[in-house]
Amino acid sequence: MAERPRTRAWYRPMVAREAHEAHRVATSLELLFDLCFVVAVSRAGSALHHALAENHVGHGVFNYLCVFFAIWWAWLQFSWFASAYDTDDVSYRLAVLVQIAGGLVIAAGVGRAFEGDFAVVVAGYVVMRLAGVSQWLRAARGDPERRRTALRYVLGISLLQIAWIARLALPEPWLVPSFLALMVVELAVPVWAEQAAHTTWNAHHVAERYGCFTLIVLGETVTGATSAIQEGLHEGHHTATLVSVAAAGLVIVFSMWWLYFDRPGHRRLTSFRSAVVWGYGHYFIFASAAAVGAGMEVAVDYDTHKGHLAHLPAGLAIPLPVAVYLISTWLLHIGPSNECRPIAIGFPVAAVLVLAAAFSPAPVHLTAAIAAGLVAVVVIATRGHPIHE
């Protein structure tokens, strides 16, 4: 008897997915959602580069961290919800379409947000959260066991969004303190909501989603560096220097990829507490990885005598984010108490050496050598040891 063709439901109860569902992978819709954040990450990196190039170091770094938080937090909230409640019916897909639209509005507002005007970013959040709250209301209706959790999310998200809108009317001296305060409350809402009953996120799925976003920020690093080097080569000067910087940058990015993906991330997601630390801690991995791209552009500007930075600030543009990346990866993926001592010790030692490279005549090349050396240590130390997926 021939199999009946499958039809996609318009609406089905939003019941919780199994936490240990086998073969759970990122869906094509989730990957499409990620694409809108490629633009946002690229804009944030570009804005950081321009701020550093104009020698506005403190202003640029602080605004970058704030803007990147807005980008990362929007992505995180969608990703964890989808891990627990992706029904993949027509209603769910249309709600995600609205969230994608909100994400694109956020991306469009990155430039203005970097100058302190978050109005467009807040508008994007309103769009995303209208759809997100409707999804949580569906979860409250379809999953009675976690209804209190879902309603706590609805309440927390709604009140916070009202607060972000009200913040736009505050006088300038209150903007930074209010941003930091609301940021802390944003981080607290999921912790508070999940106390009622934990949602059934899937460790393998969450780890894959974070891996996808890591690839996004590393990809933007490559794109930013390539554009800067191409512009330098177009002028026909400093060719040998730019080629060597490009080679060193490629080694750095490849080493960052290797070190992050060498160990399966899901092995660190053993409890709700570990998931919060791991999930929130990735902010530093993502932000530092994206900042390396801006650092590459700063390095090209310095070597082609275009930038206004002195040697030390220019020299720190790559080593500093790479050091943050190494320490964050060490803490979240490796662990200070890792049974393999060369690896457990190697990451922080390499981070210190990378920072020291900023004071050398060739910070980019030394950073590449140290990162590659750490990869070699990892390979040698784990030779013959199975990697459990």
XYZ file of C-alpha atoms in Angstrom:
389
model
C 0.000 0.000 0.000
C 1.443 3.367 -1.000
C 2.388 5.737 1.811
C 0.045 8.676 2.187
C 1.668 12.052 1.578
C 2.489 13.991 4.728
C 0.764 17.288 5.345
C 1.990 20.021 7.649
C -0.412 20.968 10.429
C -1.499 24.581 10.679
C -1.582 24.403 14.447
C -0.824 21.693 16.962
C -0.499 21.777 20.762
C 2.906 23.137 21.780
C 3.986 20.293 24.027
C 7.524 20.093 25.386
C 10.023 18.130 23.320
C 12.042 15.348 24.900
C 15.172 16.618 26.639
C 17.119 13.540 25.498
C 15.622 13.295 22.025
C 18.069 11.393 19.817
C 19.546 12.856 16.635
C 18.270 16.360 17.450
C 19.959 18.833 15.121
C 19.534 22.463 14.132
C 16.704 22.953 11.660
C 16.910 24.871 8.403
C 14.544 27.462 9.924
C 16.934 28.024 12.826
C 19.807 28.455 10.389
C 17.726 30.941 8.403
C 17.048 32.816 11.649
C 20.805 32.977 12.241
C 21.374 34.702 8.915
C 19.825 37.967 10.103
C 22.382 38.041 12.900
C 25.231 37.741 10.419
C 24.372 41.290 9.374
C 24.123 42.515 12.966
C 27.474 40.997 13.980
C 29.112 42.446 10.868
C 27.767 45.925 11.622
C 28.905 45.761 15.236
C 32.408 44.703 14.189
C 32.594 47.435 11.578
C 31.491 50.077 14.087
C 34.132 48.867 16.552
C 36.804 49.102 13.862
C 35.880 52.682 12.981
C 35.854 53.719 16.649
C 39.292 52.202 17.224
C 40.667 53.683 14.007
C 39.631 57.142 15.243
C 41.340 56.456 18.587
C 38.032 56.372 20.495
C 39.098 53.234 22.329
C 37.114 53.422 25.576
C 33.960 54.695 23.890
C 34.219 52.125 21.108
C 34.839 49.091 23.300
C 32.076 49.936 25.781
C 29.495 50.603 23.063
C 30.534 47.435 21.238
C 29.970 45.341 24.361
C 26.526 46.911 24.892
C 25.447 46.525 21.277
C 26.754 42.972 21.096
C 24.771 42.114 24.213
C 21.594 43.239 22.442
C 22.435 41.085 19.416
C 23.464 38.022 21.410
C 20.532 38.159 23.844
C 17.952 38.212 21.072
C 19.592 35.176 19.472
C 19.915 33.319 22.791
C 16.277 33.697 23.796
C 15.032 32.289 20.501
C 17.525 29.418 20.478
C 16.735 28.075 23.946
C 12.977 28.339 23.405
C 13.220 26.497 20.098
C 15.228 23.721 21.729
C 12.308 22.983 24.064
C 9.211 23.869 22.010
C 9.819 23.759 18.257
C 6.551 22.295 16.932
C 7.394 23.164 13.298
C 3.752 23.748 12.419
C 2.604 26.613 10.217
C 1.789 28.874 13.178
C 5.244 28.351 14.663
C 6.933 29.098 11.346
C 4.965 32.304 10.872
C 5.866 33.439 14.381
C 9.535 32.810 13.597
C 9.104 34.879 10.427
C 8.035 37.795 12.626
C 11.030 37.188 14.889
C 13.343 37.195 11.878
C 11.849 40.531 10.837
C 12.531 41.884 14.323
C 16.105 40.595 14.141
C 16.655 42.439 10.876
C 15.346 45.647 12.466
C 17.852 45.124 15.292
C 20.615 44.695 12.707
C 19.522 47.905 10.979
C 19.762 49.806 14.256
C 23.267 48.673 15.222
C 24.952 51.760 13.754
C 22.736 54.194 15.674
C 22.972 52.096 18.833
C 26.745 52.348 18.665
C 26.306 56.095 19.057
C 23.991 55.614 22.029
C 20.621 55.723 20.249
C 18.913 52.373 20.871
C 15.494 53.388 19.506
C 15.692 51.189 16.390
C 17.123 48.240 18.340
C 14.310 48.562 20.886
C 11.780 48.627 18.022
C 13.291 45.406 16.702
C 13.007 43.854 20.148
C 9.335 44.873 20.327
C 8.661 42.998 17.088
C 10.646 39.949 18.175
C 9.116 39.846 21.622
C 5.543 40.184 20.457
C 6.064 36.950 18.568
C 8.126 35.465 21.394
C 5.472 36.168 24.028
C 2.833 34.602 21.779
C 5.025 31.485 21.590
C 5.341 31.336 25.378
C 1.558 31.699 25.693
C 1.199 28.736 23.335
C 3.607 26.793 25.532
C 1.611 27.712 28.645
C -1.523 26.356 27.008
C 0.024 23.211 25.519
C 2.360 22.200 28.361
C 0.447 22.262 31.687
C 3.422 20.870 33.615
C 5.458 23.991 32.796
C 2.631 26.534 32.589
C 3.995 28.567 35.508
C 7.412 28.681 33.858
C 5.958 29.904 30.571
C 3.807 32.537 32.275
C 6.820 33.772 34.235
C 8.623 34.253 30.937
C 5.617 36.134 29.555
C 5.500 38.418 32.584
C 9.255 39.020 32.781
C 9.739 39.651 29.075
C 6.720 41.947 28.814
C 7.654 44.098 31.810
C 11.256 44.340 30.674
C 10.262 45.422 27.200
C 8.107 48.185 28.673
C 11.114 49.230 30.760
C 13.382 49.340 27.682
C 10.873 51.558 25.892
C 10.612 53.860 28.925
C 14.419 54.036 29.094
C 14.456 55.877 25.752
C 12.929 58.892 27.496
C 15.515 59.062 30.287
C 18.025 61.925 30.429
C 21.513 61.152 29.152
C 23.216 60.698 32.572
C 20.818 57.828 33.305
C 21.261 55.949 30.040
C 24.332 53.893 30.933
C 23.280 52.973 34.510
C 19.785 52.053 33.317
C 21.190 49.923 30.484
C 23.417 47.985 32.884
C 20.586 47.535 35.387
C 18.150 46.257 32.762
C 20.848 43.982 31.369
C 21.220 42.325 34.782
C 17.444 41.886 35.065
C 17.322 40.373 31.566
C 19.843 37.757 32.655
C 17.857 37.080 35.820
C 14.472 36.459 34.162
C 15.270 32.994 32.727
C 16.832 31.923 36.023
C 13.693 33.048 37.887
C 11.293 31.540 35.357
C 13.011 28.159 35.276
C 12.702 27.790 39.053
C 9.026 26.912 38.584
C 9.869 23.928 36.339
C 12.788 23.491 33.979
C 12.082 23.557 30.249
C 13.212 20.514 28.276
C 16.069 21.938 26.227
C 18.235 19.369 24.451
C 21.953 19.480 25.330
C 23.161 18.227 21.927
C 20.869 20.644 20.114
C 21.868 23.650 22.243
C 25.573 22.855 21.812
C 25.109 22.662 18.045
C 23.243 25.968 17.980
C 26.060 27.651 19.906
C 28.551 26.066 17.551
C 26.645 27.538 14.600
C 26.819 31.011 16.130
C 30.530 30.561 16.824
C 31.019 29.847 13.131
C 29.018 32.981 12.306
C 31.273 35.251 14.358
C 34.422 33.552 13.067
C 33.090 33.958 9.537
C 32.559 37.658 10.094
C 36.146 37.872 11.324
C 37.321 36.406 8.023
C 35.061 38.725 6.026
C 36.209 41.865 7.838
C 39.870 40.957 7.550
C 39.539 40.086 3.865
C 37.868 43.405 3.066
C 40.572 45.375 4.869
C 43.403 43.496 3.169
C 41.734 43.762 -0.231
C 41.490 47.522 0.181
C 45.161 47.701 1.117
C 46.235 45.564 -1.831
C 44.122 47.650 -4.193
C 46.330 50.636 -3.457
C 49.390 48.633 -4.494
C 51.475 49.344 -1.392
C 52.663 47.190 1.514
C 51.839 43.994 -0.393
C 54.320 41.756 1.410
C 53.230 43.072 4.820
C 49.537 42.580 4.077
C 50.089 39.056 2.765
C 51.907 38.130 5.977
C 49.145 39.706 8.091
C 46.556 37.774 6.086
C 48.424 34.511 6.642
C 48.758 35.196 10.367
C 45.071 36.118 10.594
C 44.077 32.867 8.886
C 46.160 30.872 11.369
C 44.525 32.728 14.268
C 40.972 32.086 13.049
C 41.713 28.458 12.221
C 43.254 27.948 15.658
C 40.214 29.546 17.332
C 37.944 27.186 15.419
C 40.070 24.166 16.305
C 40.275 24.955 20.010
C 36.531 25.582 20.354
C 35.322 22.539 18.454
C 37.954 20.108 19.721
C 35.724 19.058 22.617
C 31.947 18.411 22.401
C 30.106 21.241 24.119
C 27.114 19.174 25.228
C 29.278 17.353 27.769
C 29.353 20.552 29.829
C 25.528 20.820 29.929
C 24.854 18.449 32.792
C 22.463 20.562 34.876
C 20.462 23.776 34.782
C 23.174 25.611 36.709
C 25.903 24.461 34.321
C 23.681 25.396 31.384
C 23.249 28.953 32.705
C 26.991 29.398 33.229
C 27.825 27.814 29.876
C 25.087 29.614 27.960
C 25.683 33.064 29.450
C 29.469 32.678 29.426
C 29.416 32.310 25.659
C 28.788 36.028 25.429
C 32.537 36.478 25.960
C 33.402 33.827 23.369
C 31.116 35.354 20.751
C 31.997 38.994 21.466
C 35.746 38.349 21.522
C 35.675 36.238 18.359
C 33.789 38.957 16.486
C 36.167 41.599 17.852
C 39.138 39.773 16.311
C 37.782 40.782 12.893
C 37.795 44.444 13.918
C 41.289 43.911 15.298
C 42.452 42.565 11.941
C 41.146 45.686 10.249
C 42.949 47.839 12.812
C 46.169 45.898 12.151
C 45.835 46.507 8.423
C 45.200 50.217 9.036
C 48.281 50.425 11.245
C 50.542 48.624 8.787
C 49.333 50.783 5.901
C 49.659 53.956 8.023
C 45.949 54.790 7.832
C 44.919 54.583 11.459
C 45.361 57.058 14.286
C 46.228 54.533 16.990
C 49.595 54.368 18.718
C 51.575 51.142 18.609
C 50.361 49.654 21.910
C 46.592 50.182 21.413
C 46.923 48.935 17.826
C 48.986 46.006 19.065
C 46.290 45.049 21.581
C 43.501 45.047 18.976
C 44.044 41.350 18.179
C 45.861 39.881 21.206
C 43.308 41.190 23.727
C 40.188 39.584 22.167
C 42.150 36.407 21.390
C 43.223 36.187 25.045
C 39.613 36.672 26.181
C 38.534 33.974 23.709
C 41.146 31.519 25.015
C 40.260 32.102 28.664
C 36.511 31.843 27.954
C 36.928 28.650 25.933
C 39.147 27.231 28.670
C 36.612 27.953 31.400
C 33.532 26.799 29.462
C 34.813 23.902 27.337
C 37.983 22.651 28.990
C 37.813 23.416 32.701
C 40.645 24.380 35.061
C 40.461 20.886 36.609
C 40.711 19.060 33.282
C 42.363 15.669 33.699
C 44.861 16.503 30.944
C 47.184 18.939 32.686
C 49.006 20.214 29.561
C 45.639 21.366 28.203
C 44.328 22.656 31.530
C 47.469 24.734 31.980
C 48.117 25.475 28.314
C 45.099 27.706 27.725
C 45.757 30.299 30.457
C 49.497 30.259 29.718
C 48.793 30.883 26.045
C 46.407 33.735 26.948
C 49.120 35.435 29.009
C 51.668 34.988 26.221
C 49.206 36.408 23.679
C 48.728 39.520 25.808
C 52.505 39.878 26.078
C 52.710 39.697 22.284
C 50.922 43.064 22.132
C 54.135 44.711 23.353
C 56.232 43.124 20.591
C 57.034 44.557 17.130
C 54.845 41.881 15.458
C 51.785 41.250 17.672
C 49.638 39.631 14.967
C 52.316 37.152 13.915
C 53.273 36.244 17.473
C 49.608 35.760 18.385
C 49.248 33.398 15.421
C 52.330 31.438 16.495
C 51.113 31.123 20.095
C 47.596 30.061 19.038
C 49.040 27.472 16.648
C 51.359 26.284 19.402
C 48.377 25.764 21.724
C 46.664 23.716 19.023
C 49.807 21.577 18.769
C 49.780 21.060 22.548
C 46.136 19.961 22.416
C 46.787 17.537 19.553
C 49.833 15.985 21.195
C 48.258 15.813 24.660
C 45.105 14.071 23.390
C 46.799 11.722 20.947
C 45.424 8.230 21.447
C 42.587 9.413 23.689
C 39.035 8.971 22.314
C 36.798 12.022 22.034
C 33.337 11.153 23.319
C 30.559 12.718 21.311
